[in-house]
Coordinates of C-alpha atoms and ligand atoms in Angstrom, one line a residue:
X1 CA 109.4 80.9 165.7
X2 CA 109.6 83.5 168.2
X3 CA 108.6 82.8 171.0
X4 CA 110.9 85.1 174.5
X5 CA 113.6 81.9 175.0
X6 CA 116.4 81.4 177.7
X7 CA 119.3 84.8 177.2
X8 CA 122.7 83.3 176.1
X9 CA 126.3 84.2 175.7
X10 CA 128.4 82.4 172.7
X11 CA 131.5 83.2 173.0
X12 CA 133.8 83.0 169.6
X13 CA 131.9 84.2 166.7
X14 CA 133.1 82.6 163.9
X15 CA 131.5 80.2 161.4
X16 CA 129.9 78.0 164.4
X17 CA 129.8 80.9 167.1
X18 CA 128.3 83.9 164.6
X19 CA 125.9 81.0 163.1
X20 CA 124.3 79.0 166.5
X21 CA 124.4 82.6 167.6
X22 CA 121.8 83.8 165.3
X23 CA 119.8 81.0 164.7
X24 CA 119.1 80.7 168.5
X25 CA 118.3 84.0 168.4
X26 CA 116.4 83.2 165.1
X27 CA 114.1 80.5 167.9
X28 CA 113.6 83.8 170.2
X29 CA 116.2 84.3 173.2
X30 CA 118.0 87.1 173.0
X31 CA 122.3 86.0 172.5
X32 CA 125.2 87.9 173.7
X33 CA 127.7 87.3 171.1
X34 CA 131.4 88.2 172.6
X35 CA 134.7 87.8 171.0
X36 CA 138.1 89.1 171.8
X37 CA 138.8 90.4 168.1
X38 CA 137.5 93.9 168.6
X39 CA 137.6 94.7 164.6
X40 CA 135.5 91.8 164.1
X41 CA 132.8 93.0 166.9
X42 CA 132.9 96.8 165.5
X43 CA 132.1 95.1 161.8
X44 CA 129.1 92.7 163.7
X45 CA 128.0 95.8 165.7
X46 CA 128.6 97.9 162.1
X47 CA 125.4 95.1 161.1
X48 CA 128.1 93.9 159.0
X49 CA 129.0 89.8 158.3
X50 CA 132.5 89.3 158.5
X51 CA 132.5 85.7 156.5
X52 CA 131.2 84.5 153.7
X53 CA 127.8 82.0 154.4
X54 CA 124.7 81.7 152.7
X55 CA 121.5 82.9 154.4
X56 CA 123.9 83.9 157.6
X57 CA 123.7 88.0 156.6
X58 CA 119.9 87.5 156.3
X59 CA 119.3 86.0 159.6
X60 CA 121.6 88.1 161.4
X61 CA 119.8 91.4 159.9
X62 CA 116.2 89.5 161.5
X63 CA 116.8 88.6 164.5
X64 CA 119.7 91.7 165.6
X65 CA 117.4 93.6 167.9
X66 CA 118.0 90.5 170.0
X67 CA 122.2 90.0 169.4
X68 CA 124.6 92.0 171.4
X69 CA 127.5 91.4 170.1
X70 CA 130.8 92.5 173.2
X71 CA 134.3 92.1 173.7
X72 CA 134.1 92.1 177.6
X73 CA 132.4 88.3 178.6
X74 CA 130.9 90.2 181.4
X75 CA 128.3 91.4 179.0
X76 CA 126.8 87.5 178.8
X77 CA 127.8 86.9 182.5
X78 CA 125.2 89.2 183.4
X79 CA 122.6 88.2 181.0
X80 CA 122.9 84.9 180.0
X81 CA 123.7 81.2 182.5
X82 CA 124.8 79.1 179.4
X83 CA 127.5 80.5 177.2
X84 CA 128.2 78.5 174.4
X85 CA 131.7 77.8 173.7
X86 CA 132.7 78.3 170.0
X87 CA 136.3 79.4 169.4
X88 CA 138.9 78.0 167.0
X89 CA 141.0 74.4 168.3
X90 CA 143.5 74.9 165.2
X91 CA 145.9 72.0 165.6
X92 CA 149.6 72.0 167.1
X93 CA 152.4 70.8 165.8
X94 CA 152.2 68.3 166.9
X95 CA 148.5 67.6 165.5
X96 CA 147.1 67.6 169.0
X97 CA 144.2 69.9 169.0
X98 CA 145.4 74.1 170.3
X99 CA 142.9 74.1 174.1
X100 CA 144.8 77.3 174.0
X101 CA 141.8 79.3 173.5
X102 CA 139.1 77.3 175.0
X103 CA 141.2 77.3 178.4
X104 CA 141.0 81.2 178.2
X105 CA 137.9 80.7 177.8
X106 CA 137.2 79.2 181.1
X107 CA 140.5 81.7 183.0
X108 CA 138.0 84.4 182.5
X109 CA 135.4 82.8 183.8
X110 CA 134.6 83.6 187.7
X111 CA 133.0 81.2 190.2
X112 CA 129.8 80.7 190.2
X113 CA 127.0 78.7 190.5
X114 CA 124.9 80.7 188.2
X115 CA 126.1 79.7 184.6
X116 CA 127.5 76.8 182.7
X117 CA 129.9 75.5 179.5
X118 CA 128.4 74.1 176.9
X119 CA 131.0 73.2 174.3
X120 CA 130.4 73.7 170.8
X121 CA 134.7 73.8 169.6
X122 CA 135.5 70.3 168.9
X123 CA 137.6 69.6 171.3
X124 CA 139.8 65.9 172.3
X125 CA 137.4 63.5 174.0
X126 CA 138.6 64.2 177.8
X127 CA 138.9 67.9 177.3
X128 CA 134.8 68.0 179.8
X129 CA 136.7 65.5 182.4
X130 CA 139.8 68.2 182.7
X131 CA 138.0 71.4 182.2
X132 CA 135.8 70.0 185.0
X133 CA 138.8 69.1 186.9
X134 CA 140.2 72.5 186.8
X135 CA 137.1 74.3 187.9
X136 CA 137.3 72.7 190.8
X137 CA 141.1 74.1 191.5
X138 CA 140.1 77.2 190.8
X139 CA 137.2 76.8 193.5
X140 CA 134.5 77.2 190.8
X141 CA 132.9 74.0 191.4
X142 CA 129.2 75.5 191.1
X143 CA 130.3 75.7 186.8
X144 CA 128.0 73.6 184.9
X145 CA 129.5 72.2 182.1
X146 CA 128.1 70.4 178.9
X147 CA 129.4 69.0 175.8
X148 CA 127.3 70.1 172.5
X149 CA 129.4 69.5 170.1
X150 CA 128.6 71.5 166.3
X151 CA 128.1 69.5 162.8
X152 CA 126.8 72.0 160.8
X153 CA 128.7 72.5 157.1
X154 CA 130.5 75.5 155.7
X155 CA 128.4 76.5 153.0
X156 CA 125.1 75.0 154.1
X157 CA 125.7 76.2 158.1
X158 CA 122.3 78.5 158.5
X159 CA 119.8 75.1 157.1
X160 CA 122.1 72.6 159.2
X161 CA 121.7 74.9 162.3
X162 CA 118.0 74.4 161.7
X163 CA 117.9 71.2 160.5
X164 CA 120.2 69.3 162.3
X165 CA 120.1 65.4 161.9
X166 CA 121.3 65.0 165.2
X167 CA 121.7 67.5 168.5
X168 CA 124.3 65.3 170.7
X169 CA 124.0 67.0 174.4
X170 CA 126.6 64.9 176.6
X171 CA 126.4 66.1 180.6
X172 CA 126.5 65.1 183.8
X173 CA 123.6 65.4 185.5
X174 CA 122.7 69.2 186.7
X175 CA 119.9 71.9 185.3
X176 CA 122.3 72.8 182.2
X177 CA 121.9 69.7 180.3
X178 CA 118.6 70.1 180.6
X179 CA 118.7 73.9 179.8
X180 CA 120.4 73.0 176.3
X181 CA 117.9 69.8 175.1
X182 CA 115.1 72.8 175.8
X183 CA 117.1 75.4 173.8
X184 CA 116.8 72.9 171.3
X185 CA 113.6 71.7 171.6
X186 CA 112.0 74.2 169.0
X187 CA 114.0 72.3 166.3
X188 CA 112.8 69.1 166.7
X189 CA 115.5 66.4 166.6
X190 CA 116.7 63.6 167.5
X191 CA 118.3 64.0 170.5
X192 CA 121.4 61.4 172.0
X193 CA 121.6 62.4 174.9
X194 CA 124.6 60.8 176.3
X195 CA 127.8 61.4 178.7
X196 CA 130.3 64.1 177.8
X197 CA 133.6 62.0 177.1
X198 CA 130.9 60.0 174.2
X199 CA 129.5 63.3 173.0
X200 CA 132.4 64.8 172.6
X201 CA 133.6 61.3 171.0
X202 CA 130.4 61.2 168.9
X203 CA 132.3 64.5 166.9
X204 CA 135.8 63.1 165.9
X205 CA 134.4 59.9 165.2
X206 CA 131.7 61.4 162.7
X207 CA 134.7 63.9 161.3
X208 CA 137.5 60.3 160.7
X209 CA 134.1 57.9 159.3
X210 CA 133.4 60.5 156.9
X211 CA 137.6 61.4 156.2
X212 CA 137.9 57.5 156.1
X213 CA 135.2 57.3 152.9
X214 CA 136.6 60.6 150.9
X215 CA 140.1 58.4 151.4
X216 CA 138.4 55.5 150.4
X217 CA 136.4 56.5 147.2
X218 CA 139.6 58.3 145.9
X219 CA 141.9 55.2 147.1
X220 CA 139.3 53.8 144.7
X221 CA 139.7 56.3 141.2
X222 CA 143.5 55.3 141.6
X223 CA 142.4 51.9 141.4
X224 CA 140.7 52.8 138.9
X225 CA 142.7 54.8 136.1
X226 CA 145.6 51.7 137.1
X227 CA 142.8 48.7 135.6
X228 CA 140.3 50.7 133.2
X229 CA 137.1 51.3 135.0
X230 CA 134.8 54.2 136.1
X231 CA 134.9 55.7 139.9
X232 CA 132.5 58.6 138.9
X233 CA 130.1 55.0 137.9
X234 CA 131.5 52.2 140.4
X235 CA 130.9 55.7 142.6
X236 CA 127.3 55.6 142.2
X237 CA 127.2 51.5 142.4
X238 CA 128.1 51.8 145.6
X239 CA 125.7 53.9 146.5
X240 CA 122.0 52.4 146.0
X241 CA 123.9 50.1 149.1
X242 CA 121.8 51.6 151.6
X243 CA 123.9 50.8 154.0
X244 CA 126.8 53.1 151.9
X245 CA 124.6 55.7 150.7
X246 CA 125.6 58.2 148.2
X247 CA 127.2 60.9 150.3
X248 CA 131.3 61.6 150.5
X249 CA 131.6 59.6 147.7
X250 CA 132.9 61.6 145.0
X251 CA 136.1 60.6 144.1
X252 CA 139.0 64.6 143.6
X253 CA 142.0 66.1 144.5
X254 CA 141.0 65.3 148.2
X255 CA 139.2 66.7 151.8
X256 CA 140.4 70.0 153.5
X257 CA 138.8 72.7 155.4
X258 CA 139.0 73.8 158.8
X259 CA 138.0 70.5 160.8
X260 CA 138.7 67.4 158.6
X261 CA 142.2 67.4 158.5
X262 CA 142.3 68.9 162.2
X263 CA 140.0 66.9 163.3
X264 CA 140.8 63.6 162.3
X265 CA 144.5 64.8 162.8
X266 CA 143.5 65.1 167.1
X267 CA 141.8 62.0 166.8
X268 CA 145.0 60.4 165.4
X269 CA 147.0 61.9 168.3
X270 CA 143.9 61.5 171.4
X271 CA 144.7 57.8 170.2
X272 CA 148.5 57.6 170.0
X273 CA 148.1 59.8 173.3
X274 CA 146.4 57.3 174.8
X275 CA 148.2 53.8 173.6
X276 CA 146.4 52.7 170.6
X277 CA 147.5 53.2 167.0
X278 CA 145.0 54.3 165.4
X279 CA 147.0 52.5 161.8
X280 CA 143.3 53.1 159.9
X281 CA 143.9 57.4 160.0
X282 CA 147.3 57.4 159.6
X283 CA 146.6 55.8 155.8
X284 CA 143.4 58.4 155.2
X285 CA 145.9 60.8 156.4
X286 CA 148.7 60.3 154.3
X287 CA 146.3 59.2 151.4
X288 CA 144.3 62.4 151.8
X289 CA 148.3 64.2 151.1
X290 CA 149.2 62.4 147.9
X291 CA 145.6 62.9 146.6
X292 CA 146.4 66.9 146.4
X293 CA 149.1 66.1 144.3
X294 CA 148.2 63.6 141.9
X295 CA 147.2 66.7 140.3
X296 CA 150.7 67.5 139.7
X297 CA 151.3 63.9 138.1
X298 CA 148.3 64.2 135.7
X299 CA 149.6 67.9 134.1
X300 CA 153.2 66.7 134.2
X301 CA 152.1 63.9 131.5
X302 CA 150.0 66.0 129.3
X303 CA 152.5 69.3 129.2
X304 CA 155.2 68.0 130.1
X305 CA 157.8 69.9 131.9
X306 CA 155.9 72.6 134.1
X307 CA 158.4 75.4 133.6
X308 CA 157.1 78.3 132.0
X309 CA 153.7 76.8 132.0
X310 CA 150.3 78.9 132.3
X311 CA 148.0 76.6 134.8
X312 CA 143.8 78.2 135.0
X313 CA 142.9 77.4 139.3
X314 CA 140.1 77.8 138.5
X315 CA 138.1 77.8 142.3
X316 CA 140.1 78.1 145.4
X317 CA 138.2 78.0 148.8
X318 CA 137.6 74.2 150.5
X319 CA 134.6 74.0 149.2
X320 CA 131.9 75.9 147.3
X321 CA 130.2 78.6 148.8
X322 CA 132.7 79.5 151.8
X323 CA 134.6 82.1 151.2
X324 CA 137.3 79.3 154.2
X325 CA 141.0 78.9 153.3
X326 CA 142.0 76.9 155.8
X327 CA 143.6 73.4 154.2
X328 CA 142.5 74.5 151.3
X329 CA 143.8 71.7 148.4
X330 CA 144.2 75.1 146.1
X331 CA 146.9 75.7 148.7
X332 CA 149.3 72.6 148.8
X333 CA 148.5 72.2 144.3
X334 CA 149.3 76.5 144.3
X335 CA 152.5 75.8 146.1
X336 CA 153.7 72.8 143.8
X337 CA 152.9 74.7 140.6
X338 CA 155.5 77.6 142.1
X339 CA 157.8 75.9 143.0
X340 CA 157.7 73.9 139.9
X341 CA 158.2 76.8 138.4
X342 CA 154.6 77.2 136.6
X343 CA 152.7 80.5 136.8
X344 CA 149.3 80.5 138.0
X345 CA 145.9 82.4 137.2
X346 CA 143.5 81.6 139.9
X347 CA 139.9 82.9 140.4
X348 CA 137.0 82.4 143.5
X349 CA 134.2 84.2 143.5
X350 CA 134.5 84.9 147.3
X351 CA 137.9 83.2 148.6
X352 CA 139.7 86.0 147.1
X353 CA 140.7 88.4 149.7
X354 CA 141.1 84.9 152.2
X355 CA 143.0 83.0 149.3
X356 CA 145.2 86.5 149.5
X357 CA 146.4 86.4 153.1
X358 CA 147.8 83.0 152.2
X359 CA 148.6 83.0 148.4
X360 CA 151.6 84.9 147.2
X361 CA 152.9 84.4 143.2
X362 CA 150.1 83.6 141.4
X363 CA 147.0 86.5 139.9
X364 CA 144.0 86.6 140.9
X365 CA 142.1 87.2 137.6
X366 CA 138.3 88.4 137.9
X367 CA 136.5 86.2 136.3
X368 CA 136.4 82.5 134.8
X369 CA 137.5 83.5 131.0
X370 CA 140.5 86.3 132.6
X371 CA 142.1 83.3 134.4
X372 CA 142.2 80.7 131.5
X373 CA 143.3 83.7 129.0
X374 CA 146.5 82.1 127.7
X375 CA 146.0 78.8 129.4
X376 CA 147.7 75.4 128.8
X377 CA 145.9 73.8 131.3
X378 CA 142.4 74.8 133.2
X379 CA 142.2 73.2 137.2
X380 CA 139.0 72.7 137.8
X381 CA 139.6 73.2 142.6
X382 CA 136.4 73.9 144.0
X383 CA 132.9 73.4 142.7
X384 CA 130.8 76.4 142.3
X385 CA 127.9 76.5 139.9
X386 CA 129.0 79.4 137.9
X387 CA 132.0 77.5 137.2
X388 CA 130.3 74.2 136.8
X389 CA 127.7 77.0 133.9
X390 CA 130.8 77.8 132.5
X391 CA 130.8 78.2 128.7
X392 CA 133.3 75.6 126.9
X393 CA 133.7 76.8 123.8
X394 CA 134.3 80.3 125.3
X395 CA 136.8 78.6 127.5
X396 CA 138.6 77.2 124.4
X397 CA 138.9 80.1 122.5
X398 CA 140.5 81.7 125.2
X399 CA 143.2 79.3 126.4
X400 CA 146.2 78.3 124.6
X401 CA 146.5 74.9 125.1
X402 CA 143.4 72.1 126.0
X403 CA 143.8 70.7 129.0
X404 CA 140.6 70.4 130.8
X405 CA 142.3 68.4 134.6
X406 CA 138.9 68.4 136.9
X407 CA 139.7 67.5 139.9
X408 CA 136.2 67.8 141.4
X409 CA 135.1 64.8 138.7
X410 CA 132.1 67.8 138.9
X411 CA 132.1 68.9 135.1
X412 CA 130.5 66.9 131.9
X413 CA 133.5 65.5 130.8
X414 CA 131.2 64.8 127.2
X415 CA 130.5 69.1 126.6
X416 CA 134.0 70.0 128.0
X417 CA 135.7 67.6 125.5
X418 CA 132.7 68.6 122.3
X419 CA 134.3 72.3 123.2
X420 CA 137.4 70.4 121.4
X421 CA 139.0 70.5 124.3
X422 CA 141.0 67.5 126.7
X423 CA 139.3 66.3 129.9
X424 CA 140.6 64.6 132.8
X425 CA 139.1 64.1 135.9
X426 CA 140.1 61.6 138.8
X427 CA 139.7 58.6 138.0
X428 CA 137.9 58.8 135.6
X429 CA 137.8 57.0 131.7
Ligands
NAD1 N1 134.4 75.8 160.5 C1 133.0 74.6 160.7 O1 132.2 74.3 159.5 C2 133.1 74.2 162.0 C3 131.5 72.8 162.2 C4 131.7 71.7 163.1 C5 132.5 72.4 165.0 N2 133.5 73.6 164.3 C6 134.2 73.7 165.4 O2 134.1 75.1 165.7 C7 135.3 75.5 166.5 C8 135.5 77.4 166.0 O3 135.3 77.3 164.6 P1 135.3 78.2 163.6 O4 135.1 77.7 162.2 O5 134.0 79.1 163.8 O6 136.3 79.2 163.9 P2 136.8 80.5 163.7 O7 138.0 80.5 163.8 O8 136.4 81.1 162.2 O9 136.2 80.8 164.9 C9 136.5 81.9 166.5 C10 136.3 82.3 166.6 O10 136.6 82.4 168.3 C11 137.3 83.6 168.5 N3 138.0 83.7 170.1 C12 139.1 83.1 169.8 N4 139.6 83.2 171.3 C13 139.4 83.9 172.0 C14 138.3 84.0 174.0 N5 139.2 84.0 174.4 N6 137.2 84.7 173.6 C15 136.2 84.8 172.9 N7 136.0 85.1 171.5 C16 137.2 84.3 171.2 C17 138.1 84.3 167.1 O11 138.4 85.9 167.7 C18 137.2 83.4 166.3 O12 136.2 85.7 166.1 C19 136.1 75.3 166.4 O13 136.8 73.8 167.9 C20 135.9 74.0 165.0 O14 136.6 72.8 165.5 C21 133.7 74.2 162.9

């Protein structure tokens, strides 16, 4: 696949930027990667991969001769015309997206009619229009602008980049949109070529819809608990309907991560700022907030007061196959448990380093069996394969109590019960 292709710049080397950069290098482009994090750029230059993402290390290694890392945006401007922007857009206190990193990139780019920004960062609908107004005010009218939202999933980001369900390119004419389409052409993915505002909205609406699906099945799970139905059976029956589909119908302890919570909130705020009250998203967020706390109620029902009780949390990352702890359900769960006086031992195969930066007052275990030693209850928080494959006889032997809460409905209840343990899932009989 490595035919020489047009060089590109990628601004921001996080989960999206690094995968995008390595992916386009794999397709044959020289890629200039720019980040303001000096330590990160040094690590990347040494060939170290600062994040955990399956397949990324190999991809970076294989394409190292085509990848250049720098803190100076001038390096990208010199070699490339298209500058993919993949900086963070975290939530502000108001729930709106914080666009300060995006604005910093715009400030750093001089007037030019050779260059274009390609927005990969998730930004509110209307950002492209306001940034092109800023270009005009700053005498940078010659800069092109393309919205090219990113849909990769952490944990399978490399695969997703190389096999996207679709590529969305929003522009208002000019060379840059065509150049982006050409860059993606080897992937043979369905293309949605549209205007900038619609491209921006595709991203926000997609994440909001997926989050809605999760909150919906979580509410069904909660009703199942009251009525005797089993949500796993219900979801299977629903998911076989083509119009519904099985994906994102797994009930559990709520969604987290760097995207869903902030993007749903940002769309809700965007609607509100435009004069529309997006009631459905308000409910989706409320349901998710409550869902993260429901495990506490289950623990209390079985154990009574949690003060002094030892709880083992298995998995901490917001989902398996990533070290990303942003908005992870484990953060809410551990804070609530500590507030109730419980003692926590936690294990995660890769996210411990990130978790230590965010959580204090808990013991980090070096293996799942260490974590469950002497535990009154075990909670499966993240469905890492290693945790699904646990020997429950050994777990039972190590625990003091017998309660296993399956926060992801991912365990085999029979295997857990066969070990003499009490199994409780989310909305499961
Ligand atoms: N992570 C995902 O799964 C995912 C998926 C789709 C879209 N997105 C969106 O992509 C964007 C990036 O997300 P991420 O998870 O990769 O973020 P990240 O926090 O992992 O990475 C952002 C990087 O940008 C760098 N940066 C910040 N300001 C900069 C500047 N002025 N110049 C150069 N570099 C700068 C940071 O140092 C960091 O390395 C966000 O808008 C996010 O919503 C993320």
